[in-house]
mmCIF file of C-alpha atoms and ligand atoms in Angstrom:
data_model
loop_
_atom_site.group_PDB
_atom_site.id
_atom_site.type_symbol
_atom_site.label_atom_id
_atom_site.label_comp_id
_atom_site.label_asym_id
_atom_site.label_seq_id
_atom_site.Cartn_x
_atom_site.Cartn_y
_atom_site.Cartn_z
ATOM 1 C CA UNK S 1 137.584 -57.563 206.149
ATOM 2 C CA UNK S 2 137.260 -55.186 203.206
ATOM 3 C CA UNK S 3 138.027 -57.135 200.024
ATOM 4 C CA UNK S 4 139.170 -53.932 198.369
ATOM 5 C CA UNK S 5 142.283 -54.075 200.570
ATOM 6 C CA UNK S 6 145.531 -54.887 198.755
ATOM 7 C CA UNK S 7 145.233 -58.637 197.947
ATOM 8 C CA UNK S 8 149.013 -59.072 198.295
ATOM 9 C CA UNK S 9 148.749 -57.861 201.888
ATOM 10 C CA UNK S 10 145.693 -59.892 202.840
ATOM 11 C CA UNK S 11 146.671 -63.210 201.284
ATOM 12 C CA UNK S 12 149.492 -63.732 203.808
ATOM 13 C CA UNK S 13 147.099 -63.396 206.724
ATOM 14 C CA UNK S 14 144.459 -65.583 205.127
ATOM 15 C CA UNK S 15 146.397 -68.589 203.866
ATOM 16 C CA UNK S 16 146.281 -71.752 205.910
ATOM 17 C CA UNK S 17 149.047 -74.408 205.906
ATOM 18 C CA UNK S 18 146.566 -77.016 204.653
ATOM 19 C CA UNK S 19 144.316 -76.707 201.598
ATOM 20 C CA UNK S 20 142.008 -79.606 200.746
ATOM 21 C CA UNK S 21 142.618 -80.590 197.114
ATOM 22 C CA UNK S 22 139.339 -80.932 195.188
ATOM 23 C CA UNK S 23 137.807 -81.140 198.684
ATOM 24 C CA UNK S 24 138.849 -84.044 200.899
ATOM 25 C CA UNK S 25 139.324 -86.062 197.734
ATOM 26 C CA UNK S 26 140.998 -89.122 199.248
ATOM 27 C CA UNK S 27 137.811 -89.957 201.155
ATOM 28 C CA UNK S 28 135.035 -88.428 199.052
ATOM 29 C CA UNK S 29 134.478 -87.941 195.317
ATOM 30 C CA UNK S 30 136.588 -85.011 194.114
ATOM 31 C CA UNK S 31 135.028 -81.654 193.279
ATOM 32 C CA UNK S 32 131.668 -82.457 194.901
ATOM 33 C CA UNK S 33 129.806 -80.796 197.744
ATOM 34 C CA UNK S 34 130.327 -83.997 199.760
ATOM 35 C CA UNK S 35 134.104 -83.595 199.403
ATOM 36 C CA UNK S 36 133.903 -79.974 200.519
ATOM 37 C CA UNK S 37 131.743 -80.847 203.537
ATOM 38 C CA UNK S 38 134.178 -83.600 204.479
ATOM 39 C CA UNK S 39 137.141 -81.230 204.143
ATOM 40 C CA UNK S 40 135.492 -78.883 206.634
ATOM 41 C CA UNK S 41 134.656 -81.808 208.949
ATOM 42 C CA UNK S 42 138.317 -82.895 208.765
ATOM 43 C CA UNK S 43 139.414 -79.462 209.953
ATOM 44 C CA UNK S 44 140.452 -77.823 206.672
ATOM 45 C CA UNK S 45 139.940 -74.085 206.469
ATOM 46 C CA UNK S 46 140.632 -73.858 202.737
ATOM 47 C CA UNK S 47 139.521 -75.942 199.779
ATOM 48 C CA UNK S 48 140.830 -76.011 196.224
ATOM 49 C CA UNK S 49 138.405 -76.897 193.429
ATOM 50 C CA UNK S 50 138.596 -77.015 189.617
ATOM 51 C CA UNK S 51 136.197 -74.892 187.585
ATOM 52 C CA UNK S 52 135.150 -75.296 183.974
ATOM 53 C CA UNK S 53 132.099 -74.473 181.870
ATOM 54 C CA UNK S 54 129.060 -76.378 180.688
ATOM 55 C CA UNK S 55 128.226 -75.943 176.995
ATOM 56 C CA UNK S 56 125.778 -73.169 177.891
ATOM 57 C CA UNK S 57 128.350 -71.286 179.932
ATOM 58 C CA UNK S 58 127.576 -72.218 183.552
ATOM 59 C CA UNK S 59 130.585 -72.612 185.869
ATOM 60 C CA UNK S 60 130.753 -76.100 187.371
ATOM 61 C CA UNK S 61 133.272 -78.129 189.358
ATOM 62 C CA UNK S 62 135.125 -80.686 187.262
ATOM 63 C CA UNK S 63 138.764 -81.583 186.753
ATOM 64 C CA UNK S 64 138.806 -83.559 183.495
ATOM 65 C CA UNK S 65 137.654 -82.448 180.049
ATOM 66 C CA UNK S 66 135.919 -85.823 179.764
ATOM 67 C CA UNK S 67 133.069 -87.069 181.950
ATOM 68 C CA UNK S 68 134.105 -90.694 182.066
ATOM 69 C CA UNK S 69 136.458 -90.838 185.078
ATOM 70 C CA UNK S 70 134.332 -89.002 187.657
ATOM 71 C CA UNK S 71 130.723 -89.376 186.492
ATOM 72 C CA UNK S 72 128.402 -91.884 184.848
ATOM 73 C CA UNK S 73 128.332 -89.689 181.720
ATOM 74 C CA UNK S 74 130.346 -90.093 178.534
ATOM 75 C CA UNK S 75 131.936 -87.653 176.127
ATOM 76 C CA UNK S 76 133.226 -84.149 176.692
ATOM 77 C CA UNK S 77 131.998 -81.868 179.467
ATOM 78 C CA UNK S 78 131.769 -79.013 176.957
ATOM 79 C CA UNK S 79 129.224 -80.959 174.857
ATOM 80 C CA UNK S 80 126.559 -80.784 177.569
ATOM 81 C CA UNK S 81 124.303 -78.055 178.941
ATOM 82 C CA UNK S 82 124.017 -77.558 182.676
ATOM 83 C CA UNK S 83 120.630 -79.288 182.980
ATOM 84 C CA UNK S 84 122.131 -82.431 181.411
ATOM 85 C CA UNK S 85 125.273 -82.314 183.580
ATOM 86 C CA UNK S 86 123.172 -81.764 186.694
ATOM 87 C CA UNK S 87 121.474 -85.140 186.186
ATOM 88 C CA UNK S 88 124.722 -87.126 186.190
ATOM 89 C CA UNK S 89 125.955 -89.180 189.137
ATOM 90 C CA UNK S 90 129.332 -87.842 190.263
ATOM 91 C CA UNK S 91 129.662 -90.047 193.336
ATOM 92 C CA UNK S 92 129.176 -93.728 192.482
ATOM 93 C CA UNK S 93 132.498 -94.052 190.651
ATOM 94 C CA UNK S 94 134.198 -93.334 193.972
ATOM 95 C CA UNK S 95 132.030 -95.392 196.296
ATOM 96 C CA UNK S 96 128.406 -96.544 196.346
ATOM 97 C CA UNK S 97 127.947 -94.545 199.547
ATOM 98 C CA UNK S 98 128.151 -91.407 197.416
ATOM 99 C CA UNK S 99 125.609 -92.520 194.805
ATOM 100 C CA UNK S 100 123.502 -89.583 193.657
ATOM 101 C CA UNK S 101 126.142 -86.955 194.407
ATOM 102 C CA UNK S 102 125.908 -84.322 191.662
ATOM 103 C CA UNK S 103 128.320 -82.124 189.731
ATOM 104 C CA UNK S 104 128.041 -78.864 191.663
ATOM 105 C CA UNK S 105 127.719 -75.463 190.068
ATOM 106 C CA UNK S 106 130.121 -72.782 191.190
ATOM 107 C CA UNK S 107 127.208 -70.916 192.771
ATOM 108 C CA UNK S 108 126.274 -73.937 194.909
ATOM 109 C CA UNK S 109 129.933 -74.295 195.856
ATOM 110 C CA UNK S 110 130.274 -70.675 196.913
ATOM 111 C CA UNK S 111 127.109 -70.928 199.011
ATOM 112 C CA UNK S 112 128.373 -74.049 200.771
ATOM 113 C CA UNK S 113 131.812 -72.581 201.455
ATOM 114 C CA UNK S 114 130.234 -69.440 202.874
ATOM 115 C CA UNK S 115 127.957 -71.541 205.095
ATOM 116 C CA UNK S 116 130.956 -73.571 206.321
ATOM 117 C CA UNK S 117 133.174 -70.480 206.598
ATOM 118 C CA UNK S 118 135.752 -72.032 204.264
ATOM 119 C CA UNK S 119 138.195 -70.035 202.189
ATOM 120 C CA UNK S 120 138.442 -71.114 198.552
ATOM 121 C CA UNK S 121 141.101 -71.497 195.902
ATOM 122 C CA UNK S 122 139.235 -71.601 192.588
ATOM 123 C CA UNK S 123 141.384 -73.144 189.896
ATOM 124 C CA UNK S 124 140.253 -72.165 186.395
ATOM 125 C CA UNK S 125 140.532 -75.420 184.447
ATOM 126 C CA UNK S 126 139.207 -74.465 181.029
ATOM 127 C CA UNK S 127 138.192 -76.998 178.418
ATOM 128 C CA UNK S 128 140.280 -76.614 175.236
ATOM 129 C CA UNK S 129 139.634 -73.261 173.565
ATOM 130 C CA UNK S 130 137.570 -71.870 176.466
ATOM 131 C CA UNK S 131 140.315 -70.128 178.462
ATOM 132 C CA UNK S 132 138.871 -66.642 178.031
ATOM 133 C CA UNK S 133 135.208 -67.508 178.403
ATOM 134 C CA UNK S 134 135.724 -69.609 181.533
ATOM 135 C CA UNK S 135 137.575 -66.799 183.290
ATOM 136 C CA UNK S 136 134.984 -64.205 182.322
ATOM 137 C CA UNK S 137 132.102 -66.389 183.494
ATOM 138 C CA UNK S 138 133.858 -67.079 186.778
ATOM 139 C CA UNK S 139 134.434 -63.397 187.411
ATOM 140 C CA UNK S 140 130.783 -62.622 186.601
ATOM 141 C CA UNK S 141 129.624 -65.373 188.949
ATOM 142 C CA UNK S 142 131.774 -64.074 191.777
ATOM 143 C CA UNK S 143 130.679 -60.490 191.195
ATOM 144 C CA UNK S 144 127.044 -61.590 191.348
ATOM 145 C CA UNK S 145 127.191 -64.082 194.212
ATOM 146 C CA UNK S 146 130.112 -63.242 196.500
ATOM 147 C CA UNK S 147 129.141 -61.065 199.466
ATOM 148 C CA UNK S 148 130.542 -57.559 199.616
ATOM 149 C CA UNK S 149 132.996 -57.104 202.440
ATOM 150 C CA UNK S 150 134.333 -60.652 202.312
ATOM 151 C CA UNK S 151 137.793 -61.311 200.821
ATOM 152 C CA UNK S 152 137.578 -62.710 197.299
ATOM 153 C CA UNK S 153 138.507 -66.341 196.711
ATOM 154 C CA UNK S 154 142.034 -66.933 195.435
ATOM 155 C CA UNK S 155 141.866 -67.628 191.689
ATOM 156 C CA UNK S 156 144.602 -69.793 190.171
ATOM 157 C CA UNK S 157 145.279 -71.349 186.801
ATOM 158 C CA UNK S 158 147.872 -72.936 184.555
ATOM 159 C CA UNK S 159 146.118 -71.045 181.748
ATOM 160 C CA UNK S 160 147.836 -67.692 181.327
ATOM 161 C CA UNK S 161 145.035 -66.445 179.053
ATOM 162 C CA UNK S 162 142.509 -67.088 181.836
ATOM 163 C CA UNK S 163 144.550 -65.189 184.418
ATOM 164 C CA UNK S 164 144.936 -62.315 181.952
ATOM 165 C CA UNK S 165 141.154 -62.119 181.641
ATOM 166 C CA UNK S 166 140.719 -62.035 185.417
ATOM 167 C CA UNK S 167 143.307 -59.312 185.643
ATOM 168 C CA UNK S 168 141.544 -57.303 182.955
ATOM 169 C CA UNK S 169 137.996 -57.621 184.305
ATOM 170 C CA UNK S 170 138.609 -57.907 188.046
ATOM 171 C CA UNK S 171 142.106 -56.733 188.986
ATOM 172 C CA UNK S 172 141.019 -56.721 192.641
ATOM 173 C CA UNK S 173 140.547 -60.520 192.681
ATOM 174 C CA UNK S 174 143.755 -62.199 193.900
ATOM 175 C CA UNK S 175 145.445 -64.419 191.337
ATOM 176 C CA UNK S 176 147.876 -67.324 191.690
ATOM 177 C CA UNK S 177 149.963 -68.775 188.878
ATOM 178 C CA UNK S 178 150.020 -72.568 188.678
ATOM 179 C CA UNK S 179 153.174 -74.090 187.284
ATOM 180 C CA UNK S 180 154.847 -77.449 187.098
ATOM 181 C CA UNK S 181 158.445 -76.278 186.978
ATOM 182 C CA UNK S 182 159.620 -72.953 188.455
ATOM 183 C CA UNK S 183 161.498 -71.526 185.463
ATOM 184 C CA UNK S 184 162.652 -67.906 185.200
ATOM 185 C CA UNK S 185 159.964 -67.388 182.570
ATOM 186 C CA UNK S 186 157.291 -68.598 184.990
ATOM 187 C CA UNK S 187 158.589 -66.254 187.677
ATOM 188 C CA UNK S 188 158.543 -63.335 185.234
ATOM 189 C CA UNK S 189 154.945 -64.238 184.422
ATOM 190 C CA UNK S 190 154.004 -63.560 188.049
ATOM 191 C CA UNK S 191 154.831 -59.897 187.527
ATOM 192 C CA UNK S 192 153.127 -59.717 184.169
ATOM 193 C CA UNK S 193 149.914 -61.191 185.547
ATOM 194 C CA UNK S 194 150.218 -59.331 188.837
ATOM 195 C CA UNK S 195 149.840 -62.588 190.769
ATOM 196 C CA UNK S 196 149.969 -62.730 194.563
ATOM 197 C CA UNK S 197 150.899 -66.415 194.875
ATOM 198 C CA UNK S 198 152.844 -69.131 193.066
ATOM 199 C CA UNK S 199 151.387 -72.655 193.079
ATOM 200 C CA UNK S 200 154.103 -75.134 192.211
ATOM 201 C CA UNK S 201 154.430 -78.902 191.865
ATOM 202 C CA UNK S 202 155.823 -80.030 195.232
ATOM 203 C CA UNK S 203 158.490 -82.130 193.466
ATOM 204 C CA UNK S 204 159.992 -78.952 191.980
ATOM 205 C CA UNK S 205 160.048 -76.712 195.032
ATOM 206 C CA UNK S 206 163.333 -75.628 196.570
ATOM 207 C CA UNK S 207 164.365 -73.422 199.470
ATOM 208 C CA UNK S 208 165.898 -71.092 196.906
ATOM 209 C CA UNK S 209 162.596 -70.692 195.073
ATOM 210 C CA UNK S 210 160.710 -69.962 198.294
ATOM 211 C CA UNK S 211 163.192 -67.270 199.321
ATOM 212 C CA UNK S 212 163.240 -65.706 195.830
ATOM 213 C CA UNK S 213 159.473 -65.453 195.954
ATOM 214 C CA UNK S 214 159.498 -64.222 199.551
ATOM 215 C CA UNK S 215 161.686 -61.353 198.388
ATOM 216 C CA UNK S 216 158.821 -60.275 196.115
ATOM 217 C CA UNK S 217 156.248 -60.745 198.893
ATOM 218 C CA UNK S 218 154.649 -63.807 197.319
ATOM 219 C CA UNK S 219 153.842 -67.027 199.194
ATOM 220 C CA UNK S 220 154.510 -70.385 197.525
ATOM 221 C CA UNK S 221 151.822 -73.074 197.636
ATOM 222 C CA UNK S 222 152.584 -76.703 196.757
ATOM 223 C CA UNK S 223 150.469 -79.435 195.189
ATOM 224 C CA UNK S 224 149.767 -82.325 195.783
ATOM 225 C CA UNK S 225 151.275 -83.686 199.012
ATOM 226 C CA UNK S 226 149.674 -86.486 201.006
ATOM 227 C CA UNK S 227 152.679 -87.592 203.075
ATOM 228 C CA UNK S 228 152.744 -85.700 206.407
ATOM 229 C CA UNK S 229 156.565 -85.890 206.664
ATOM 230 C CA UNK S 230 156.984 -84.351 203.233
ATOM 231 C CA UNK S 231 154.407 -81.701 204.129
ATOM 232 C CA UNK S 232 156.288 -80.835 207.306
ATOM 233 C CA UNK S 233 159.577 -80.473 205.416
ATOM 234 C CA UNK S 234 157.962 -78.162 202.861
ATOM 235 C CA UNK S 235 156.406 -75.985 205.552
ATOM 236 C CA UNK S 236 159.760 -75.786 207.331
ATOM 237 C CA UNK S 237 161.273 -74.679 204.014
ATOM 238 C CA UNK S 238 158.879 -71.733 204.064
ATOM 239 C CA UNK S 239 156.099 -73.028 201.818
ATOM 240 C CA UNK S 240 152.898 -71.283 202.914
ATOM 241 C CA UNK S 241 150.306 -73.938 202.054
ATOM 242 C CA UNK S 242 150.189 -77.607 201.187
ATOM 243 C CA UNK S 243 147.444 -78.683 198.829
ATOM 244 C CA UNK S 244 146.475 -82.202 199.867
ATOM 245 C CA UNK S 245 143.884 -84.902 199.200
ATOM 246 C CA UNK S 246 144.168 -85.882 202.888
ATOM 247 C CA UNK S 247 143.555 -82.850 205.087
ATOM 248 C CA UNK S 248 142.764 -84.978 208.162
ATOM 249 C CA UNK S 249 146.087 -86.840 208.006
ATOM 250 C CA UNK S 250 148.120 -83.672 207.579
ATOM 251 C CA UNK S 251 146.016 -81.861 210.148
ATOM 252 C CA UNK S 252 146.743 -84.417 212.861
ATOM 253 C CA UNK S 253 150.421 -84.716 211.927
ATOM 254 C CA UNK S 254 151.011 -80.976 211.819
ATOM 255 C CA UNK S 255 148.803 -80.159 214.767
ATOM 256 C CA UNK S 256 149.059 -76.626 215.994
ATOM 257 C CA UNK S 257 150.476 -75.232 212.750
ATOM 258 C CA UNK S 258 146.904 -74.977 211.475
ATOM 259 C CA UNK S 259 146.225 -72.432 214.176
ATOM 260 C CA UNK S 260 148.332 -69.807 212.451
ATOM 261 C CA UNK S 261 145.459 -68.141 210.635
ATOM 262 C CA UNK S 262 144.071 -65.106 212.415
HETATM 263 O O1 LIG D 301 145.674 -76.325 192.241
HETATM 264 C C1 LIG D 301 146.577 -77.348 192.487
HETATM 265 C C2 LIG D 301 146.309 -78.566 191.668
HETATM 266 O O2 LIG D 301 144.940 -78.870 191.724
HETATM 267 C C3 LIG D 301 146.708 -78.410 190.231
HETATM 268 O O3 LIG D 301 146.642 -79.568 189.496
HETATM 269 O O4 LIG D 301 145.571 -81.156 187.995
HETATM 270 O O5 LIG D 301 145.204 -81.374 190.425
HETATM 271 O O6 LIG D 301 144.140 -79.533 189.154
HETATM 272 P P1 LIG D 301 145.324 -80.449 189.260
HETATM 273 MG MG1 LIG D 302 143.187 -78.267 190.673
#
């Protein structure tokens, strides 16, 4: 598929009902290559991961601004260069079986997803004050490492400044706005940022919101839903994708719905 095609058109065909949140993060350490491999093994066709920067400007996968929760490091992610971050253990906190799992770079992540034929939702999760720089580095990384002719990953963020940078430097890369609550202001922001998707807290989604967005041609994605019954209700409401820590559970409960992607 030519990634220069209208991203609004192609995103509908590409989205899958299940997106593995930070990889298969209920059964493997979040935002690691192990979690991405497990997501693929559990039948997911899409993964969502969080991207921030090392001190020296390399895009890595990490959710928190601090290292403590998901690695054996201490302090702020932004205080460390990539060669220091690369030595940390990002698996043992989750389970000893994952000891030695590393913080992946975005480049390593892209290579793995390409090898596994996974689609990706890259969430820009900038450390404080690095909204612009993180977006610019991500765009540069994609421009350098993403194969021509393949649809771009879907780039989302809560950080409006980051999405503005992506729009400025790479308007062809599809953008999704992440929000907690679907206010009118948030919906207006979709137009301003020229976003193709809305990613909303599942607790705040309504049938009305989904149909309002459908009228503008934009799918709604919901995070984070691990209960298969809740996931089924949301999909029946018209939500396009459920972002879940448990792709295997939703996959088996929803069965054939996963087959919708062409
Ligand atoms: O992209 C959906 C979801 O990941 C947003 O929240 O905090 O889990 O990154 P968070
Ligand atoms: Mg995220």
